[in-house]
PDB file of C-alpha atoms and ligand atoms in Angstrom:
ATOM      1  CA  MET A  44       9.832  -2.788 -16.015  1.00 82.00           C
ATOM      2  CA  PHE A  45       7.468  -5.547 -15.459  1.00 92.00           C
ATOM      3  CA  THR A  46       7.524  -8.210 -18.502  1.00 93.00           C
ATOM      4  CA  THR A  47       5.150 -10.918 -16.487  1.00 96.00           C
ATOM      5  CA  ILE A  48       2.112 -10.801 -14.843  1.00 97.00           C
ATOM      6  CA  THR A  49       4.084 -13.245 -12.713  1.00 96.00           C
ATOM      7  CA  ASN A  50       6.648 -10.630 -11.955  1.00 95.00           C
ATOM      8  CA  PHE A  51       4.244  -7.881 -10.833  1.00 96.00           C
ATOM      9  CA  ALA A  52       1.649 -10.151  -9.002  1.00 96.00           C
ATOM     10  CA  THR A  53       4.670 -12.144  -6.876  1.00 96.00           C
ATOM     11  CA  GLU A  54       5.954  -8.422  -6.373  1.00 96.00           C
ATOM     12  CA  TRP A  55       2.906  -6.786  -5.495  1.00 96.00           C
ATOM     13  CA  GLU A  56       1.925  -9.269  -3.452  1.00 96.00           C
ATOM     14  CA  LYS A  57       5.125  -9.211  -0.844  1.00 97.00           C
ATOM     15  CA  GLU A  58       4.725  -5.092  -0.538  1.00 97.00           C
ATOM     16  CA  ALA A  59       0.868  -5.995  -0.113  1.00 97.00           C
ATOM     17  CA  GLU A  60       1.467  -8.143   3.173  1.00 97.00           C
ATOM     18  CA  LEU A  61       4.038  -4.953   3.885  1.00 97.00           C
ATOM     19  CA  THR A  62       1.101  -2.507   4.036  1.00 97.00           C
ATOM     20  CA  ALA A  63      -1.022  -5.402   5.493  1.00 97.00           C
ATOM     21  CA  GLN A  64       1.441  -5.379   8.621  1.00 97.00           C
ATOM     22  CA  VAL A  65       1.354  -1.928   8.566  1.00 98.00           C
ATOM     23  CA  LEU A  66      -2.007  -1.383   8.666  1.00 98.00           C
ATOM     24  CA  SER A  67      -2.781  -4.557  11.102  1.00 97.00           C
ATOM     25  CA  GLY A  68      -0.410  -2.518  14.100  1.00 97.00           C
ATOM     26  CA  LEU A  69      -2.728   0.343  14.022  1.00 98.00           C
ATOM     27  CA  THR A  70      -5.012   0.907  17.185  1.00 98.00           C
ATOM     28  CA  ASP A  71      -7.905   2.970  16.833  1.00 98.00           C
ATOM     29  CA  GLU A  72      -6.971   5.855  18.812  1.00 97.00           C
ATOM     30  CA  SER A  73      -3.542   6.185  16.565  1.00 97.00           C
ATOM     31  CA  LEU A  74      -5.675   7.265  13.621  1.00 97.00           C
ATOM     32  CA  GLN A  75      -6.330  10.578  15.097  1.00 95.00           C
ATOM     33  CA  ARG A  76      -2.231  10.756  15.016  1.00 93.00           C
ATOM     34  CA  ARG A  77      -0.777  13.853  12.662  1.00 93.00           C
ATOM     35  CA  ILE A  78       1.820  15.533  12.425  1.00 87.00           C
ATOM     36  CA  ASP A  79       0.679  19.185  12.549  1.00 88.00           C
ATOM     37  CA  ALA A  80      -3.250  20.173  11.815  1.00 87.00           C
ATOM     38  CA  ASP A  81      -3.393  20.982   8.309  1.00 90.00           C
ATOM     39  CA  ARG A  82      -1.793  17.402   7.574  1.00 91.00           C
ATOM     40  CA  ARG A  83      -3.694  14.144   7.036  1.00 93.00           C
ATOM     41  CA  THR A  84      -4.354  12.061   9.874  1.00 96.00           C
ATOM     42  CA  LEU A  85      -2.457   8.247  10.407  1.00 97.00           C
ATOM     43  CA  GLY A  86      -6.271   7.152   9.758  1.00 97.00           C
ATOM     44  CA  ALA A  87      -6.303   9.305   6.502  1.00 96.00           C
ATOM     45  CA  LEU A  88      -3.206   7.760   5.180  1.00 97.00           C
ATOM     46  CA  ALA A  89      -4.344   4.111   6.161  1.00 97.00           C
ATOM     47  CA  TRP A  90      -7.201   4.609   4.308  1.00 97.00           C
ATOM     48  CA  HIS A  91      -5.512   6.633   1.308  1.00 97.00           C
ATOM     49  CA  LEU A  92      -3.978   3.166   0.873  1.00 97.00           C
ATOM     50  CA  VAL A  93      -6.866   1.415   0.975  1.00 97.00           C
ATOM     51  CA  THR A  94      -8.823   3.539  -1.931  1.00 97.00           C
ATOM     52  CA  SER A  95      -5.814   4.330  -3.881  1.00 96.00           C
ATOM     53  CA  ILE A  96      -5.900   0.676  -5.291  1.00 96.00           C
ATOM     54  CA  ASP A  97      -8.933   1.808  -7.307  1.00 94.00           C
ATOM     55  CA  PHE A  98      -6.215   3.742  -9.620  1.00 92.00           C
ATOM     56  CA  MET A  99      -5.676   0.059 -11.010  1.00 94.00           C
ATOM     57  CA  THR A 100      -9.131   0.413 -12.721  1.00 94.00           C
ATOM     58  CA  SER A 101      -8.083   3.193 -14.535  1.00 92.00           C
ATOM     59  CA  LEU A 102      -5.453   0.866 -16.308  1.00 94.00           C
ATOM     60  CA  GLY A 103      -8.243  -0.684 -17.236  1.00 94.00           C
ATOM     61  CA  LEU A 104      -8.988  -3.663 -14.550  1.00 96.00           C
ATOM     62  CA  ASP A 105     -12.617  -4.826 -13.324  1.00 97.00           C
ATOM     63  CA  PHE A 106     -12.789  -5.607 -10.233  1.00 96.00           C
ATOM     64  CA  LYS A 107     -14.716  -4.126  -6.722  1.00 93.00           C
ATOM     65  CA  GLY A 108     -12.785  -1.418  -4.879  1.00 91.00           C
ATOM     66  CA  VAL A 109     -13.646   1.829  -3.116  1.00 92.00           C
ATOM     67  CA  SER A 110     -13.432   5.175  -4.543  1.00 87.00           C
ATOM     68  CA  GLU A 111     -10.959   8.121  -3.340  1.00 83.00           C
ATOM     69  CA  GLY A 112     -14.159   9.677  -1.790  1.00 86.00           C
ATOM     70  CA  ALA A 113     -15.278   6.994  -0.125  1.00 90.00           C
ATOM     71  CA  LYS A 114     -16.056   6.730   3.825  1.00 92.00           C
ATOM     72  CA  ALA A 115     -13.635   4.725   6.157  1.00 93.00           C
ATOM     73  CA  PRO A 116     -14.545   2.046   8.443  1.00 95.00           C
ATOM     74  CA  GLU A 117     -14.504   3.305  12.238  1.00 93.00           C
ATOM     75  CA  SER A 118     -12.298   1.177  13.497  1.00 97.00           C
ATOM     76  CA  ALA A 119      -8.371   0.425  12.431  1.00 98.00           C
ATOM     77  CA  GLU A 120      -8.867  -3.425  11.960  1.00 98.00           C
ATOM     78  CA  GLY A 121     -11.740  -2.265   9.609  1.00 97.00           C
ATOM     79  CA  ILE A 122      -9.170  -0.613   7.377  1.00 98.00           C
ATOM     80  CA  ALA A 123      -6.883  -3.126   7.472  1.00 98.00           C
ATOM     81  CA  GLU A 124      -9.767  -5.683   6.575  1.00 97.00           C
ATOM     82  CA  GLU A 125     -10.922  -3.691   3.820  1.00 97.00           C
ATOM     83  CA  TYR A 126      -7.124  -3.478   2.764  1.00 97.00           C
ATOM     84  CA  ARG A 127      -6.895  -7.412   2.713  1.00 97.00           C
ATOM     85  CA  ARG A 128      -9.736  -7.378   0.573  1.00 97.00           C
ATOM     86  CA  ILE A 129      -9.691  -5.288  -2.060  1.00 96.00           C
ATOM     87  CA  ASN A 130      -6.352  -6.871  -2.460  1.00 96.00           C
ATOM     88  CA  GLN A 131      -7.613  -9.928  -3.302  1.00 96.00           C
ATOM     89  CA  ALA A 132      -9.829  -8.582  -6.154  1.00 96.00           C
ATOM     90  CA  LEU A 133      -7.064  -6.851  -7.377  1.00 97.00           C
ATOM     91  CA  LEU A 134      -4.635  -9.924  -7.787  1.00 96.00           C
ATOM     92  CA  GLU A 135      -7.388 -11.909  -9.166  1.00 97.00           C
ATOM     93  CA  ALA A 136      -7.879  -9.046 -11.123  1.00 97.00           C
ATOM     94  CA  VAL A 137      -4.679  -8.916 -12.866  1.00 97.00           C
ATOM     95  CA  THR A 138      -4.130 -12.500 -13.092  1.00 96.00           C
ATOM     96  CA  THR A 139      -7.034 -13.162 -14.572  1.00 97.00           C
ATOM     97  CA  GLN A 140      -7.978 -10.307 -16.776  1.00 98.00           C
ATOM     98  CA  TRP A 141      -4.319  -9.425 -17.800  1.00 97.00           C
ATOM     99  CA  THR A 142      -1.526 -11.424 -19.966  1.00 97.00           C
ATOM    100  CA  ASP A 143       2.299 -10.551 -20.610  1.00 97.00           C
ATOM    101  CA  ASP A 144       1.337  -9.190 -23.312  1.00 97.00           C
ATOM    102  CA  THR A 145      -0.840  -6.525 -21.574  1.00 96.00           C
ATOM    103  CA  LEU A 146       2.493  -4.829 -19.627  1.00 96.00           C
ATOM    104  CA  ARG A 147       3.315  -3.821 -23.308  1.00 95.00           C
ATOM    105  CA  GLU A 148       0.159  -1.512 -23.847  1.00 96.00           C
ATOM    106  CA  SER A 149      -0.412   1.764 -22.354  1.00 96.00           C
ATOM    107  CA  ARG A 150      -3.488   3.932 -21.338  1.00 94.00           C
ATOM    108  CA  THR A 151      -4.227   7.244 -21.101  1.00 92.00           C
ATOM    109  CA  ILE A 152      -4.896   8.784 -17.892  1.00 87.00           C
ATOM    110  CA  GLY A 153      -6.111  12.291 -17.070  1.00 84.00           C
ATOM    111  CA  GLY A 154      -4.370  13.222 -19.885  1.00 89.00           C
ATOM    112  CA  GLY A 155      -1.562  11.656 -19.792  1.00 90.00           C
ATOM    113  CA  LYS A 156      -0.052   8.401 -21.321  1.00 93.00           C
ATOM    114  CA  TRP A 157       1.563   5.850 -18.836  1.00 91.00           C
ATOM    115  CA  PRO A 158       2.637   2.539 -20.346  1.00 94.00           C
ATOM    116  CA  ILE A 159       1.467  -0.090 -18.352  1.00 95.00           C
ATOM    117  CA  SER A 160       4.518  -1.395 -16.738  1.00 94.00           C
ATOM    118  CA  ALA A 161       5.728   2.055 -15.766  1.00 93.00           C
ATOM    119  CA  ALA A 162       2.368   2.206 -14.236  1.00 94.00           C
ATOM    120  CA  LEU A 163       2.789  -0.303 -12.318  1.00 95.00           C
ATOM    121  CA  ARG A 164       5.711   0.210 -10.871  1.00 95.00           C
ATOM    122  CA  TYR A 165       4.450   3.815  -9.692  1.00 94.00           C
ATOM    123  CA  PHE A 166       1.551   1.869  -8.089  1.00 94.00           C
ATOM    124  CA  LEU A 167       3.941  -0.346  -5.940  1.00 96.00           C
ATOM    125  CA  MET A 168       6.440   2.697  -5.283  1.00 96.00           C
ATOM    126  CA  HIS A 169       3.155   5.325  -4.270  1.00 97.00           C
ATOM    127  CA  GLN A 170       2.124   2.366  -1.553  1.00 97.00           C
ATOM    128  CA  ALA A 171       5.875   1.980   0.340  1.00 97.00           C
ATOM    129  CA  HIS A 172       5.875   6.351  -0.050  1.00 97.00           C
ATOM    130  CA  HIS A 173       2.858   6.296   2.309  1.00 97.00           C
ATOM    131  CA  ARG A 174       3.989   3.582   4.255  1.00 97.00           C
ATOM    132  CA  GLY A 175       7.310   5.561   5.224  1.00 96.00           C
ATOM    133  CA  GLN A 176       4.803   8.520   6.763  1.00 96.00           C
ATOM    134  CA  MET A 177       3.216   5.946   8.300  1.00 97.00           C
ATOM    135  CA  THR A 178       5.687   4.550  10.258  1.00 96.00           C
ATOM    136  CA  VAL A 179       6.649   7.743  11.507  1.00 95.00           C
ATOM    137  CA  LEU A 180       3.490   8.640  12.918  1.00 96.00           C
ATOM    138  CA  MET A 181       3.218   5.123  14.193  1.00 97.00           C
ATOM    139  CA  ARG A 182       5.856   6.418  16.172  1.00 95.00           C
ATOM    140  CA  GLN A 183       4.951   9.315  16.945  1.00 94.00           C
ATOM    141  CA  ALA A 184       1.808   7.469  18.228  1.00 96.00           C
ATOM    142  CA  GLY A 185       3.986   5.017  20.744  1.00 95.00           C
ATOM    143  CA  LEU A 186       3.050   2.254  18.495  1.00 97.00           C
ATOM    144  CA  ARG A 187       5.724  -0.578  17.017  1.00 94.00           C
ATOM    145  CA  PRO A 188       5.987  -0.403  13.282  1.00 94.00           C
ATOM    146  CA  PRO A 189       6.756  -3.647  11.915  1.00 94.00           C
ATOM    147  CA  GLU A 190      10.241  -4.568  10.212  1.00 93.00           C
ATOM    148  CA  ILE A 191       9.887  -3.275   6.238  1.00 93.00           C
ATOM    149  CA  TYR A 192      12.745  -3.459   4.072  1.00 91.00           C
ATOM    150  CA  GLY A 193      15.427  -4.200   7.280  1.00 88.00           C
ATOM    151  CA  PRO A 194      15.262  -4.059  11.236  1.00 88.00           C
ATOM    152  CA  THR A 195      14.002  -1.521  13.178  1.00 90.00           C
ATOM    153  CA  TYR A 196      14.959   0.038  16.505  1.00 90.00           C
ATOM    154  CA  ASP A 197      13.145  -2.094  18.643  1.00 90.00           C
ATOM    155  CA  THR A 198      14.679  -5.145  16.512  1.00 90.00           C
ATOM    156  CA  TRP A 199      18.086  -4.382  17.360  1.00 91.00           C
ATOM    157  CA  VAL A 200      17.297  -3.780  21.426  1.00 91.00           C
ATOM    158  CA  ASP A 201      15.020  -7.257  21.273  1.00 92.00           C
ATOM    159  CA  LYS A 202      18.605  -8.393  20.089  1.00 91.00           C
ATOM    160  CA  GLY A 203      20.634  -6.808  22.752  1.00 91.00           C
ATOM    161  CA  LYS A 204      22.483  -4.776  19.734  1.00 89.00           C
ATOM    162  CA  ALA A 205      23.160  -1.142  19.615  1.00 87.00           C
ATOM    163  CA  PRO A 206      19.913   0.368  17.584  1.00 81.00           C
ATOM    164  CA  LEU A 207      21.460   1.823  13.940  1.00 72.00           C
ATOM    165  CA  ASP A 208      18.133   3.755  13.538  1.00 55.00           C
TER     166      ASP A 208
HETATM  167 NI1   NI B 178      -0.785   9.015  -2.617  1.00 92.32          NI
END
């Protein structure tokens, strides 16, 4: 549970930087990679992480994101740039439009009642969930995923150690 805006903003900034590193590690060619023909491509997942920030407007924040159906930029760099831009807009909105008291309020979304502090936790975990999918697809595409919560296979090899994962 987030009790202060600073708690959330600090954690979100760290998590968003991890997401930005994943997005920055993509190549244009890799955007087409998918695990099966009827599954989302790496590019679609990347763009979903950009558009899903718009969820925060349903909690009452006012900032300029992009809607779920918006057309994705053609390039991996374009997607990463949009992520960084919208993330900055979100952070500014959170820190200027909400107070700590807002975190004790609830909002009704799609017929369900969401305590804001719980919705923020969901929002963070949702990004982590899709980042995990993306790092697998990155590996399949021959790319090197960044470290997220610990060393990657490549990090261990670089250090001359036997890889653990
Ligand atoms: Ni999702």
